[in-house]
XYZ file of C-alpha atoms in Angstrom:
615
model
C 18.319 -30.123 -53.008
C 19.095 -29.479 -48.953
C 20.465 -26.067 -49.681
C 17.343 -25.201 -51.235
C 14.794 -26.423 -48.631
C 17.119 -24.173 -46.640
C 16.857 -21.441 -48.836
C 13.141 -22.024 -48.828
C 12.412 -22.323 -45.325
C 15.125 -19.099 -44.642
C 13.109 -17.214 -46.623
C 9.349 -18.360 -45.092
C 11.286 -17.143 -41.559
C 11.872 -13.858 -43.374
C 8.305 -13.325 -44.828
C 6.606 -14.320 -41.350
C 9.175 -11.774 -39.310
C 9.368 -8.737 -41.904
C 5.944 -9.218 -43.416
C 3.042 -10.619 -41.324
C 0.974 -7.985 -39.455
C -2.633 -9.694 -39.395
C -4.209 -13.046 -39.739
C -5.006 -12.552 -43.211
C -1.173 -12.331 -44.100
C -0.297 -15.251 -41.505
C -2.966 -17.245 -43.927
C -1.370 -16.164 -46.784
C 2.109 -17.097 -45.812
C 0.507 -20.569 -44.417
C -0.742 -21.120 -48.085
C 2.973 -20.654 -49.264
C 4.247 -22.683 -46.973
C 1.794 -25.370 -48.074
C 3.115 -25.083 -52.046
C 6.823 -24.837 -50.727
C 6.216 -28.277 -49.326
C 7.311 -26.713 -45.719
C 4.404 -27.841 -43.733
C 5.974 -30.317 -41.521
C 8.919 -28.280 -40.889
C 9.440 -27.239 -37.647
C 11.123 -24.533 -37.561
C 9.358 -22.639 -39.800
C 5.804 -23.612 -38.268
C 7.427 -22.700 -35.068
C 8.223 -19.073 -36.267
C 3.992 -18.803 -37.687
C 2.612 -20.182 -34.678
C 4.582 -17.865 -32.698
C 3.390 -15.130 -34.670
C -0.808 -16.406 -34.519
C -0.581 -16.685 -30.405
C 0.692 -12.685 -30.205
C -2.264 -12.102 -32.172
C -4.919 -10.578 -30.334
C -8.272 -12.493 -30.248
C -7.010 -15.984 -31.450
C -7.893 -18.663 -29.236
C -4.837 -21.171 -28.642
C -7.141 -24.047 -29.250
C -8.105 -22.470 -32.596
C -5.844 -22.118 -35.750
C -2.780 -22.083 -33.735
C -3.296 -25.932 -32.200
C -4.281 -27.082 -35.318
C -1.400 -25.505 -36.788
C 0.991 -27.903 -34.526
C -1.417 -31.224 -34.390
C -0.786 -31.249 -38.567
C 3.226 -31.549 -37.979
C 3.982 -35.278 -38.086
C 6.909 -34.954 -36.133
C 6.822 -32.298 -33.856
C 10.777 -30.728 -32.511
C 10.859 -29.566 -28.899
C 11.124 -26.004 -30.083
C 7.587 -26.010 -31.173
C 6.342 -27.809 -28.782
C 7.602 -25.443 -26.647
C 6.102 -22.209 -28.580
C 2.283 -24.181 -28.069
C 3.148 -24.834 -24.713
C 4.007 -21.099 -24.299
C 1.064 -19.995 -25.488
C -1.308 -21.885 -23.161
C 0.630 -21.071 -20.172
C 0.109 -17.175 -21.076
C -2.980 -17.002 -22.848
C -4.445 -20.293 -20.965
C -6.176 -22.846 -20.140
C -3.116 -23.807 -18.041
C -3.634 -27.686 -17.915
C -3.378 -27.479 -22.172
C 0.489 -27.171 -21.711
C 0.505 -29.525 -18.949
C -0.788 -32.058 -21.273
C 1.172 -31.224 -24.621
C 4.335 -31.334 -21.948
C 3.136 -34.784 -20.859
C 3.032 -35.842 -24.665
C 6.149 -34.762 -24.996
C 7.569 -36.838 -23.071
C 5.536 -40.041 -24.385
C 6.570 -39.528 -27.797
C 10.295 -39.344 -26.218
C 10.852 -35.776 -27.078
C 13.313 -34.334 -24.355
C 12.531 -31.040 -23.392
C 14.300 -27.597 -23.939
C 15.254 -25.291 -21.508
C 12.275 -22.958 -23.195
C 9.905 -25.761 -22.442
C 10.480 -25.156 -18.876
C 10.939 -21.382 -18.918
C 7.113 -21.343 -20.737
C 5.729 -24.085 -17.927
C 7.376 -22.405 -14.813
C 6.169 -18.474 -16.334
C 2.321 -19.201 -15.359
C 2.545 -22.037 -12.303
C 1.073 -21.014 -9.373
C 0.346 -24.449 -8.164
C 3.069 -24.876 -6.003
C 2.832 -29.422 -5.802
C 2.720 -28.531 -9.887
C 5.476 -26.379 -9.503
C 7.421 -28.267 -7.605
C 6.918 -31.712 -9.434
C 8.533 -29.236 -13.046
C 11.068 -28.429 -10.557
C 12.111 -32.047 -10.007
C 11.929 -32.661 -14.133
C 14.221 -29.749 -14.418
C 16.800 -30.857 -12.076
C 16.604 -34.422 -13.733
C 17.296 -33.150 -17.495
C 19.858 -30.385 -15.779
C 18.378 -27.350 -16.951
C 18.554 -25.823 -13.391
C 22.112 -24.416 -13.908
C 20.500 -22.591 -16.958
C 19.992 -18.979 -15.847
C 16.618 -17.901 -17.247
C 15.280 -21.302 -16.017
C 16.546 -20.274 -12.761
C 15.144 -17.127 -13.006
C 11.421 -18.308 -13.665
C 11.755 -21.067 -10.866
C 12.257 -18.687 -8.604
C 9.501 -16.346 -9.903
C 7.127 -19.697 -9.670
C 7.798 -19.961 -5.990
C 7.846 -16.290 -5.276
C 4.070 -16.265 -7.192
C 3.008 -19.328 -4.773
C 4.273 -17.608 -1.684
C 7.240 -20.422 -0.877
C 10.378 -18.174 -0.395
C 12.085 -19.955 1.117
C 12.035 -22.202 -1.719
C 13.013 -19.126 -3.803
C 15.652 -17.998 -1.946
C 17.354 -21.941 -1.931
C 17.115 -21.713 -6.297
C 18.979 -18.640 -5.536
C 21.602 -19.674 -3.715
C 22.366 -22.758 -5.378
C 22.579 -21.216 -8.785
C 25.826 -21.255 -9.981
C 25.631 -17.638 -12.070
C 23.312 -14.951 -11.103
C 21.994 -11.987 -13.090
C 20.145 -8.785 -11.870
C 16.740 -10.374 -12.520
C 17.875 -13.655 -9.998
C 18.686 -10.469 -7.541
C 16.031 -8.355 -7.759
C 13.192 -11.038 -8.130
C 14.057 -11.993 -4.676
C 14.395 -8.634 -3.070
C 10.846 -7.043 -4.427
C 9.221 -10.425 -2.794
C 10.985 -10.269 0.253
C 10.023 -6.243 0.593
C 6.433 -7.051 -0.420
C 6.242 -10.016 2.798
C 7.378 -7.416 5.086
C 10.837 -9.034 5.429
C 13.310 -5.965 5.195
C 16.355 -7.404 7.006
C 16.134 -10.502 3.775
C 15.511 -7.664 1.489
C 18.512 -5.405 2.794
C 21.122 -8.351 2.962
C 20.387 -9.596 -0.815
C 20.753 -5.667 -1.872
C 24.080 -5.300 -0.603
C 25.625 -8.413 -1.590
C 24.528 -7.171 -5.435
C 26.976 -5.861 -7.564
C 26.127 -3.497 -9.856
C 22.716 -2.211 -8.316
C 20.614 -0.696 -10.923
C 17.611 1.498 -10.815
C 14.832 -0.900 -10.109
C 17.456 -2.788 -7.286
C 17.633 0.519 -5.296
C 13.544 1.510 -6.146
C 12.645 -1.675 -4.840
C 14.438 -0.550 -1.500
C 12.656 2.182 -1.124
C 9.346 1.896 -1.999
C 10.177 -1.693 0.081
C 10.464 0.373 2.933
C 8.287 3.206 2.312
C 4.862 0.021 2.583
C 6.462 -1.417 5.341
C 6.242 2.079 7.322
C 9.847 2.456 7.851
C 9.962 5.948 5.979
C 13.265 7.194 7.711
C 15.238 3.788 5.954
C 13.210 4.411 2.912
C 15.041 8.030 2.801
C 18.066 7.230 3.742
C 18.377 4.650 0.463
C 16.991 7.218 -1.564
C 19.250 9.846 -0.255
C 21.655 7.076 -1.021
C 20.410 6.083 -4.272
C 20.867 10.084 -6.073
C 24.245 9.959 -4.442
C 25.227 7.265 -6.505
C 24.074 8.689 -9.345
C 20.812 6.551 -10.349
C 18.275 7.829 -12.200
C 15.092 8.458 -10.567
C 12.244 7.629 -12.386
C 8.152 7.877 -11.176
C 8.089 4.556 -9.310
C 10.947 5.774 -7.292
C 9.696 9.355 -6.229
C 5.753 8.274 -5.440
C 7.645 5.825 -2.921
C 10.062 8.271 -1.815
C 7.076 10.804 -1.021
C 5.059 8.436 0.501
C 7.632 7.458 3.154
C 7.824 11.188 3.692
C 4.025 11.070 4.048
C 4.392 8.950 6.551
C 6.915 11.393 8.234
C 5.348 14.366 7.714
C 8.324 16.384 7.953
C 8.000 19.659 6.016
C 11.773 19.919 5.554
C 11.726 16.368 3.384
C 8.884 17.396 1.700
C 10.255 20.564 -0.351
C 13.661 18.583 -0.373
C 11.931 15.971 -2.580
C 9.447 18.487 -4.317
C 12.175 20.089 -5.855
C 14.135 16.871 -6.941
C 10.590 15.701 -8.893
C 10.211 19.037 -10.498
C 13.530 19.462 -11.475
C 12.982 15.525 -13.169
C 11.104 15.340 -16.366
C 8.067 14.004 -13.575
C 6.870 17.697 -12.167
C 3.577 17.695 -10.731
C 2.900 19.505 -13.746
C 3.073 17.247 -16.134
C 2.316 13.948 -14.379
C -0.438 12.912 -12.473
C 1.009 10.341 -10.729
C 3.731 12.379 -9.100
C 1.257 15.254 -8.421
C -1.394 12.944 -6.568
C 1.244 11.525 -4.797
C 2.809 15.327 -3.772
C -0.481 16.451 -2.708
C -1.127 13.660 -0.799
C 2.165 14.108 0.923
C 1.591 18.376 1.627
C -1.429 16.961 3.413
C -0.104 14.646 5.665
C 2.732 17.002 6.426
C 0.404 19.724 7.875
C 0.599 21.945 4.881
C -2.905 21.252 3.158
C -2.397 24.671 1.462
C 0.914 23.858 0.276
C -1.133 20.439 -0.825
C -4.120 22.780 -3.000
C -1.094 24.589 -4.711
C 0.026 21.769 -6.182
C -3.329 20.317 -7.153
C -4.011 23.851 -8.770
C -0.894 24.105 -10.508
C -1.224 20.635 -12.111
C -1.961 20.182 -16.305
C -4.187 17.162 -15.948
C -6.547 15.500 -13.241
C -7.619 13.001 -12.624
C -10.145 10.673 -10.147
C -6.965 9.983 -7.758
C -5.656 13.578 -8.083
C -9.071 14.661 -7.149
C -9.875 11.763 -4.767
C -6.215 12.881 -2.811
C -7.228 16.370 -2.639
C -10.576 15.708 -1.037
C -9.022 13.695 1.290
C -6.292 15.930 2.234
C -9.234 19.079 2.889
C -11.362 16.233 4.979
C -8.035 14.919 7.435
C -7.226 19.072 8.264
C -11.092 19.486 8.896
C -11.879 21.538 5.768
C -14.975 19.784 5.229
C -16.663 22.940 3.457
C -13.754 22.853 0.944
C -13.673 18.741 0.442
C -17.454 18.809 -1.210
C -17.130 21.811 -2.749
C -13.913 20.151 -5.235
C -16.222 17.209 -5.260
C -19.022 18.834 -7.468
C -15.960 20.699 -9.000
C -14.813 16.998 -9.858
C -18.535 16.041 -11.385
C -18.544 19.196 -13.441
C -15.355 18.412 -15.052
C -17.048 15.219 -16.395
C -14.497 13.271 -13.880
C -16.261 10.369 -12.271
C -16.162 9.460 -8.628
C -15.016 6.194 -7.237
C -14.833 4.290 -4.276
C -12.104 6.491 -2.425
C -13.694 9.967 -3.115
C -16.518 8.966 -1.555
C -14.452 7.612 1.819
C -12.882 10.860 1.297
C -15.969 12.940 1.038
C -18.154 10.804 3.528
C -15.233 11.245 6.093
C -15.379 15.464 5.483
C -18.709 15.475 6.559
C -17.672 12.871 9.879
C -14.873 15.194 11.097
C -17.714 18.575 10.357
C -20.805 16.820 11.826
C -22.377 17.273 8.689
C -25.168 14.597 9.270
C -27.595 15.571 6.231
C -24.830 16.282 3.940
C -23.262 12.666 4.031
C -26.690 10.611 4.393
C -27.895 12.992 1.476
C -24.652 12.068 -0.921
C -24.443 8.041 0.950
C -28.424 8.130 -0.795
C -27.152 9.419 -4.436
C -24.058 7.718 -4.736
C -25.114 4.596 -6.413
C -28.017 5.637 -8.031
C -26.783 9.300 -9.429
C -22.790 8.342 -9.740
C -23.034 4.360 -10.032
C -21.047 3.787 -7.035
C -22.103 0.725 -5.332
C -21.776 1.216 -1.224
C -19.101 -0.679 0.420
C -18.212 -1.874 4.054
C -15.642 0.903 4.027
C -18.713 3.260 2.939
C -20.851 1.674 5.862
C -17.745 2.373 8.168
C -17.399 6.040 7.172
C -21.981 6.770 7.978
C -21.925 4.916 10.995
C -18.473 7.099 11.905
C -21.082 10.033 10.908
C -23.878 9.394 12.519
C -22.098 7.880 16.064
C -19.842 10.947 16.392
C -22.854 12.765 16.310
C -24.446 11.032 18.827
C -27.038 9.118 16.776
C -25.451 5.850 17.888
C -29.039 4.065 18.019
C -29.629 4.792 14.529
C -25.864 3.958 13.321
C -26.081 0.730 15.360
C -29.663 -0.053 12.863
C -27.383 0.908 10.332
C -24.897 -1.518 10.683
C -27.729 -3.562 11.656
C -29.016 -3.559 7.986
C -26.344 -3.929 5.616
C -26.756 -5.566 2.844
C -23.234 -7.578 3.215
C -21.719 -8.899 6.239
C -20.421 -5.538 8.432
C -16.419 -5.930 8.419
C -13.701 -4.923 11.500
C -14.050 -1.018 10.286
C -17.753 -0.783 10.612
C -17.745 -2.353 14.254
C -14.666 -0.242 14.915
C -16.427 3.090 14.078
C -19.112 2.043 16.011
C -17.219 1.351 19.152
C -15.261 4.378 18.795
C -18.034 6.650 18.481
C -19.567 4.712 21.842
C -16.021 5.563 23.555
C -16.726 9.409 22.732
C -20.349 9.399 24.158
C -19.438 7.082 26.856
C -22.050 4.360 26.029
C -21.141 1.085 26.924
C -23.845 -0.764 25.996
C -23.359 -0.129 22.361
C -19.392 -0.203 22.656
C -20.363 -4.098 23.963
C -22.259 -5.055 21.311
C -19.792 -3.659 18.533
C -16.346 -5.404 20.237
C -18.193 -8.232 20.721
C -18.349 -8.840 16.881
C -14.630 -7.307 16.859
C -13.356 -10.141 19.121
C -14.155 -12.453 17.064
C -13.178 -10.723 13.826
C -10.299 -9.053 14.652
C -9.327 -11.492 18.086
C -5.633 -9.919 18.317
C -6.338 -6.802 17.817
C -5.213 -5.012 21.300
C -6.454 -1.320 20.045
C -10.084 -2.535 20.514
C -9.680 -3.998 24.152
C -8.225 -1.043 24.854
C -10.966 1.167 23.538
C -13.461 -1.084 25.526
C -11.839 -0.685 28.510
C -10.942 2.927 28.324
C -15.055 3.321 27.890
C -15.636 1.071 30.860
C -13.364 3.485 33.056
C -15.259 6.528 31.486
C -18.118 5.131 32.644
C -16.473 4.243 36.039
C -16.940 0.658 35.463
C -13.551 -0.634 37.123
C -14.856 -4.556 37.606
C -15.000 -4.424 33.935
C -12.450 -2.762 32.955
C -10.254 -5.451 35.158
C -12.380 -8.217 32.955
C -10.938 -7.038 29.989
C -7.814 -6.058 31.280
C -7.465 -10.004 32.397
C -8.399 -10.797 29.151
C -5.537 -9.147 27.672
C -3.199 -10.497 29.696
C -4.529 -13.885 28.899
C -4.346 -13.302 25.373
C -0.595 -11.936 26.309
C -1.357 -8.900 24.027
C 0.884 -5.574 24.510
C -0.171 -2.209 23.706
C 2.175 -0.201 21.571
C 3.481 2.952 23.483
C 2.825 6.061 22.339
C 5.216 8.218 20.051
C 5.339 11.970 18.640
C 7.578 13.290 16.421
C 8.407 16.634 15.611
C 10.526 18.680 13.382
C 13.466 20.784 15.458
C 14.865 23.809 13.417
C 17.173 22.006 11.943
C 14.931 19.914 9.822
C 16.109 16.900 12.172
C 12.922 14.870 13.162
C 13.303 13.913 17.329
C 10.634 10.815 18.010
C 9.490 11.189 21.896
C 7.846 7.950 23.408
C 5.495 8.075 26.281
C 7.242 8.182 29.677
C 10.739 9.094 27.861
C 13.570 9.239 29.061
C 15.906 8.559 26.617
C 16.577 12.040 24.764
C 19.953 13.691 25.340
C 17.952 16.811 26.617
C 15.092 15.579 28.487
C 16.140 17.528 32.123
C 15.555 20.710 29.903
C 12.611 19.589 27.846
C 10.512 18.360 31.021
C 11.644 21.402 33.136
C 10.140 23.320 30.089
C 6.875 21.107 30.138
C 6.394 21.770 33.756
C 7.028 25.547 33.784
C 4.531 25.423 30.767
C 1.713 23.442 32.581
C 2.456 25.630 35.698
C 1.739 29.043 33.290
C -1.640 26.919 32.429
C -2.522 26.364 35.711
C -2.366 29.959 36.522
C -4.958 30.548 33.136
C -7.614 27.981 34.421
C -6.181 24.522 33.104
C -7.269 21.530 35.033
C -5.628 18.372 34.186
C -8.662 15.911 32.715
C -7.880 13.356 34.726
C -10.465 11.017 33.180
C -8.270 11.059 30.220
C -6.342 8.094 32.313
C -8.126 4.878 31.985
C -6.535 3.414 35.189
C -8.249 3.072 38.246
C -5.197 4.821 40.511
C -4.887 8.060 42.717
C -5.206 11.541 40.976
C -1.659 12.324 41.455
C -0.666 8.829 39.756
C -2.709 10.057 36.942
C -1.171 14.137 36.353
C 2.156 11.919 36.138
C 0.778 9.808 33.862
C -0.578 12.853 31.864
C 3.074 15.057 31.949
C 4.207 12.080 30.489
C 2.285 11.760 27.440
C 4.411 11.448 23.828
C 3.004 14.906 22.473
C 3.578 16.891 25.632
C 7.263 15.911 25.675
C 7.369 16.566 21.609
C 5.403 20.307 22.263
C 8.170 21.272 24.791
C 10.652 20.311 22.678
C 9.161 22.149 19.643
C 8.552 25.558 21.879
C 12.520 25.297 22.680
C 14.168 24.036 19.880
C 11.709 26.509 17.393
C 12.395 30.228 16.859
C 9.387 31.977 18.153
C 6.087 32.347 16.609
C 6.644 29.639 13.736
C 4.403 26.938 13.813
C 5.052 23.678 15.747
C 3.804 20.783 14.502
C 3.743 17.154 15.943
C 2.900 13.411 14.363
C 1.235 11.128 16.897
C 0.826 7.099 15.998
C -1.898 7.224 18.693
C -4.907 9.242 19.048
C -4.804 12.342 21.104
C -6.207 12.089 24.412
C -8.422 14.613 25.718
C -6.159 16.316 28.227
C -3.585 16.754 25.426
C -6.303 18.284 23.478
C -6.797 21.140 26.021
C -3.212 21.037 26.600
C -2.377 22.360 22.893
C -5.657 24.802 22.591
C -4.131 26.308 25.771
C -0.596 26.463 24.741
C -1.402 28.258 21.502
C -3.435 30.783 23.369
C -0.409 31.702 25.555
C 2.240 31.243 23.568
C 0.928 32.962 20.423
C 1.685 30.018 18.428
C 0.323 27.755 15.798
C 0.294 24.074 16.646
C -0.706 21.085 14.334
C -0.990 17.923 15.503
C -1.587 14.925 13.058
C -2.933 11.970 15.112
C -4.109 8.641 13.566
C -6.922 9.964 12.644
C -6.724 13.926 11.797
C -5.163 16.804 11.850
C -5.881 19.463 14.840
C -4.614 23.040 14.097
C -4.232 25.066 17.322
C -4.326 28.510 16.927
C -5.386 31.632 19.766
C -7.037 29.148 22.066
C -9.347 26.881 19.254
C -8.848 23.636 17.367
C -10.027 23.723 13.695
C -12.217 20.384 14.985
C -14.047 22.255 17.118
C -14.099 19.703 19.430
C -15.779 17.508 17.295
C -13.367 14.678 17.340
């Protein structure tokens, strides 16, 4: 009689695995279970509830739970499957409960009673509280218990709690590894992130991607480079995930020698720019923030399918090299293909017309883009028109602007405000604007710096000193300046300001002074207003020769064969005299210089800047 319950129930498993495909066959196979006299089995209620909660569109509380509350005698296995199901498909406090009757009916839990619970917990008193139940019924030395402790405190932001479940368990697997390193590279904390990696054995793919793209968003895009160099010698496979972080850390580079190294490694991978949109957004984005926005428009041409973020990167790229013409023109392109805008074309569009000074074009398209393209305006959006409108000296009506939004204006919109007062020198308005910023954004030295660099402008030196004092007070440092650029070699040299730390910097400032002396002798005047220190004029030239993208421009004219095109990364914004610096050094020199600064790119060529001074 046993052996053919057994049989029975065996072959209600079978059905429910091999069979069932929709509710109507799960009812079916209920209604045998019912005539088999199975009902208040277990396990085989186990497997059919299992099945109901993948089921799309089945509430938990529905057929499922009544499922379970008709078993007289529940086992912890199915238990466990309802407890599963809340805790993925919620409400969350439904397998709290059935956990707590668990334990009143004396049922001892399973280790997947506590791999369901810990799964969705991002409570972390909850979390911790399971933690303690674990450790009591010794489930903690089970590995995928382990595993989804750690992902509980990793999910409430404890990991330091994480990383003590780590070390105590007794066996590890590559998912008790990695875990830890993608949350340590998504806090920021690299050095964690690095030590974990290379105590793993047997690194796989998403070990080593999780380096690199760990580094690539934490702007260290020479270390993400190196582990990706690092990562094909060891013969990994690199998939998507892997190459749009590799070419964003050499984004952040922008050196054109690591850009067609890695453009040829994704088209040589099944993920060409051809054939996936991903890698191609991420590719033109890249070309764009290397200099080459031609290079970038190649690849957006040569690409099978588009989309809103291929289209959106594009834009972008055509609006940071000033080729604001070009920007809207692929954004009706966009519209025609039936591709609808989102939030980031329109930052991308709206700053194209900033960088041109096209006032009526961007309050014309700001206007339509709700209304005609169902784009609701955002801060950012309020940023980017009153960016517009103060760089083109309309700073009374961007201040009613910002004035008038409909939500609360955030650190951007003050910020473009207060940086289009620092162009036009108005101090007033640049008050009112950090004012709000100070209290937004209180540590936030770039903006007391930008206040104080108007105030000198303005020759304002008592308040300049205020809010030099205030600094101090508030014990905030500025970071000094850096350029990179790109020798012939393909070897990127980083130059801070004042350097004196490069192996060659006897020639390369005897080269910047013989170069400012040939200036001189064509009309160059060092803007000495560029300094925002009240000291004597020949403090300030010093000041000026020492500038980060002077020392990276003399570099660049010796270490470049002659009449190939320099070009220079800045973290900072270019200062004025630098400006006038590069116009004048293309002029004489014959060559092209671009120079990407924080906010744009300039390309020097014969004497211009494609800005038109209009940054």
């Amino acid at each position: 009689m046993v052996g053919r319950i057994r049989v029975l129930e065996w072959e209600a498993v079978r059905v429910i695995e091999s069979c069932c495909t929709t509710l109507n066959h799960a009812k079916q196979v209920h209604a045998h279970i019912y005539r088999n006299n199975l009902h208040q089995c277990s396990y085989v209620i186990t497997n059919l509830l299992r099945f109901l909660t993948n089921l799309p569109h089945i509430p938990v509380y529905s057929y499922p739970h009544l499922l379970f509350s008709q078993v007289h005698s529940p086992n912890p296995f199915l238990y466990s499957a309802l407890i599963r199901a809340y805790a993925r498909n919620g409400p969350l406090f439904q397998s709290i409960r059935l956990y707590s009757s668990m334990l009143n009916r004396n049922i001892s839990p399973v280790s997947f009673t506590f791999s369901a619970l810990f799964s969705s917990l991002k409570n972390p008193i909850l979390g911790s509280q399971l933690h303690v139940h674990a450790l009591l019924f010794g489930f903690v030395s089970d590995l995928y218990v382990s595993n989804t402790i750690i992902d509980m405190y990793v999910k409430c932001g404890l990991l330091s709690s994480a990383r003590k479940v780590f070390d105590e368990m007794p066996h590890r697997d590559a998912v008790s590894w990695t875990e830890l390193i993608v949350a340590y590279a998504k806090s920021g904390d690299m050095d964690s992130a690095r030590e974990l990696f290379d105590g793993l054995p047997g690194k796989d793919k998403v070990a080593w991607t999780s380096m690199v793209t760990g580094y690539a968003q934490n702007a260290m895009p020479k270390k993400a480079l190196e582990f990706f160099r690092r990562l094909r010698e060891a013969g990994v496979e690199t998939d998507e995930i892997t190459l749009v972080g590799v070419i964003s850390a050499c984004a952040q580079l922008g050196a054109s020698g690591y850009a067609n190294w890695i453009r040829g490694i994704a088209e040589s991978s099944r993920f060409g720019s051809a054939n996936n949109v991903l890698v191609g957004s991420a590719l033109i984005d890249m070309y764009s923030k290397c200099g080459n926005v031609e290079e970038a428009y190649n690849v957006f041409k040569g690409m099978k399918e588009r989309n809103v973020f291929s289209y959106s990167s594009m834009i972008a790229g055509f609006a940071a090299h000033g080729c604001a013409r070009a920007a809207i023109k692929l954004f009706y392109e966009m519209l025609e293909t039936g591709i609808k805008p989102n939030h980031v074309t329109f930052v991308g569009v709206f700053t194209a017309c900033s960088h041109a000074g096209m006032v009526e074009q961007g309050q014309h398209l700001f206007g339509a883009m709700e209304e005609c393209y169902g784009v609701a305006p955002t801060a950012d959006h309020y940023a980017c028109m009153a960016d517009l409108l103060g760089r083109a000296g309309q700073l009374d009506k961007a201040l009613r602007l910002v004035q008038t939004m409909p939500m609360e204006p955030n650190g951007g919109v003050w910020g473009a405000l207060l940086g289009a007062s620092h162009i036009h020198r108005n101090p007033d308005v640049a008050e009112i604007a950090s004012h709000h910023l100070f209290e937004l954004e209180p540590d936030n030295l770039g903006n007391y710096l930008l206040l104080s660099n108007t105030y000198a402008l303005a020759g304002r030196w008592d308040d300049v000193s205020r809010v030099r004092k205030l600094m101090r007070e508030k014990q905030l440092r500025k970071n000094p300046g850096c350029s990179w650029v790109e020798a012939k070699n393909g070897i990127v040299h980083e130059f801070f300001a004042g350097d004196v730390k490069h192996p060659e910097i006897n020639e390369i400032k005897k080269a910047l002074y013989d170069l400012l002396q040939r200036l001189k002798a064509n009309g160059y005047q060092p803007k000495l207003n560029s300094v925002p220190y009240d000291i004597d004029n020949e403090g300030k030239r010093l000041l000026l020769m020492s500038h980060s993208e002077k020392l990276a421009l003399a570099y660049g004219l010796l270490s470049t064969d002659a009449g190939s095109t320099i070009k220079i990364m800045k973290n900072l914004r270019i200062c004025e005299d630098c400006h006038i610096v590069m116009c004048a050094t293309s002029k004489v020199t014959g060559r092209k210089i671009i120079v990407r600064d924080n906010m744009r790119f300039h390309h020097f060529l014969n004497g211009t800047c494609s800005c038109n001074n209009f940054w």
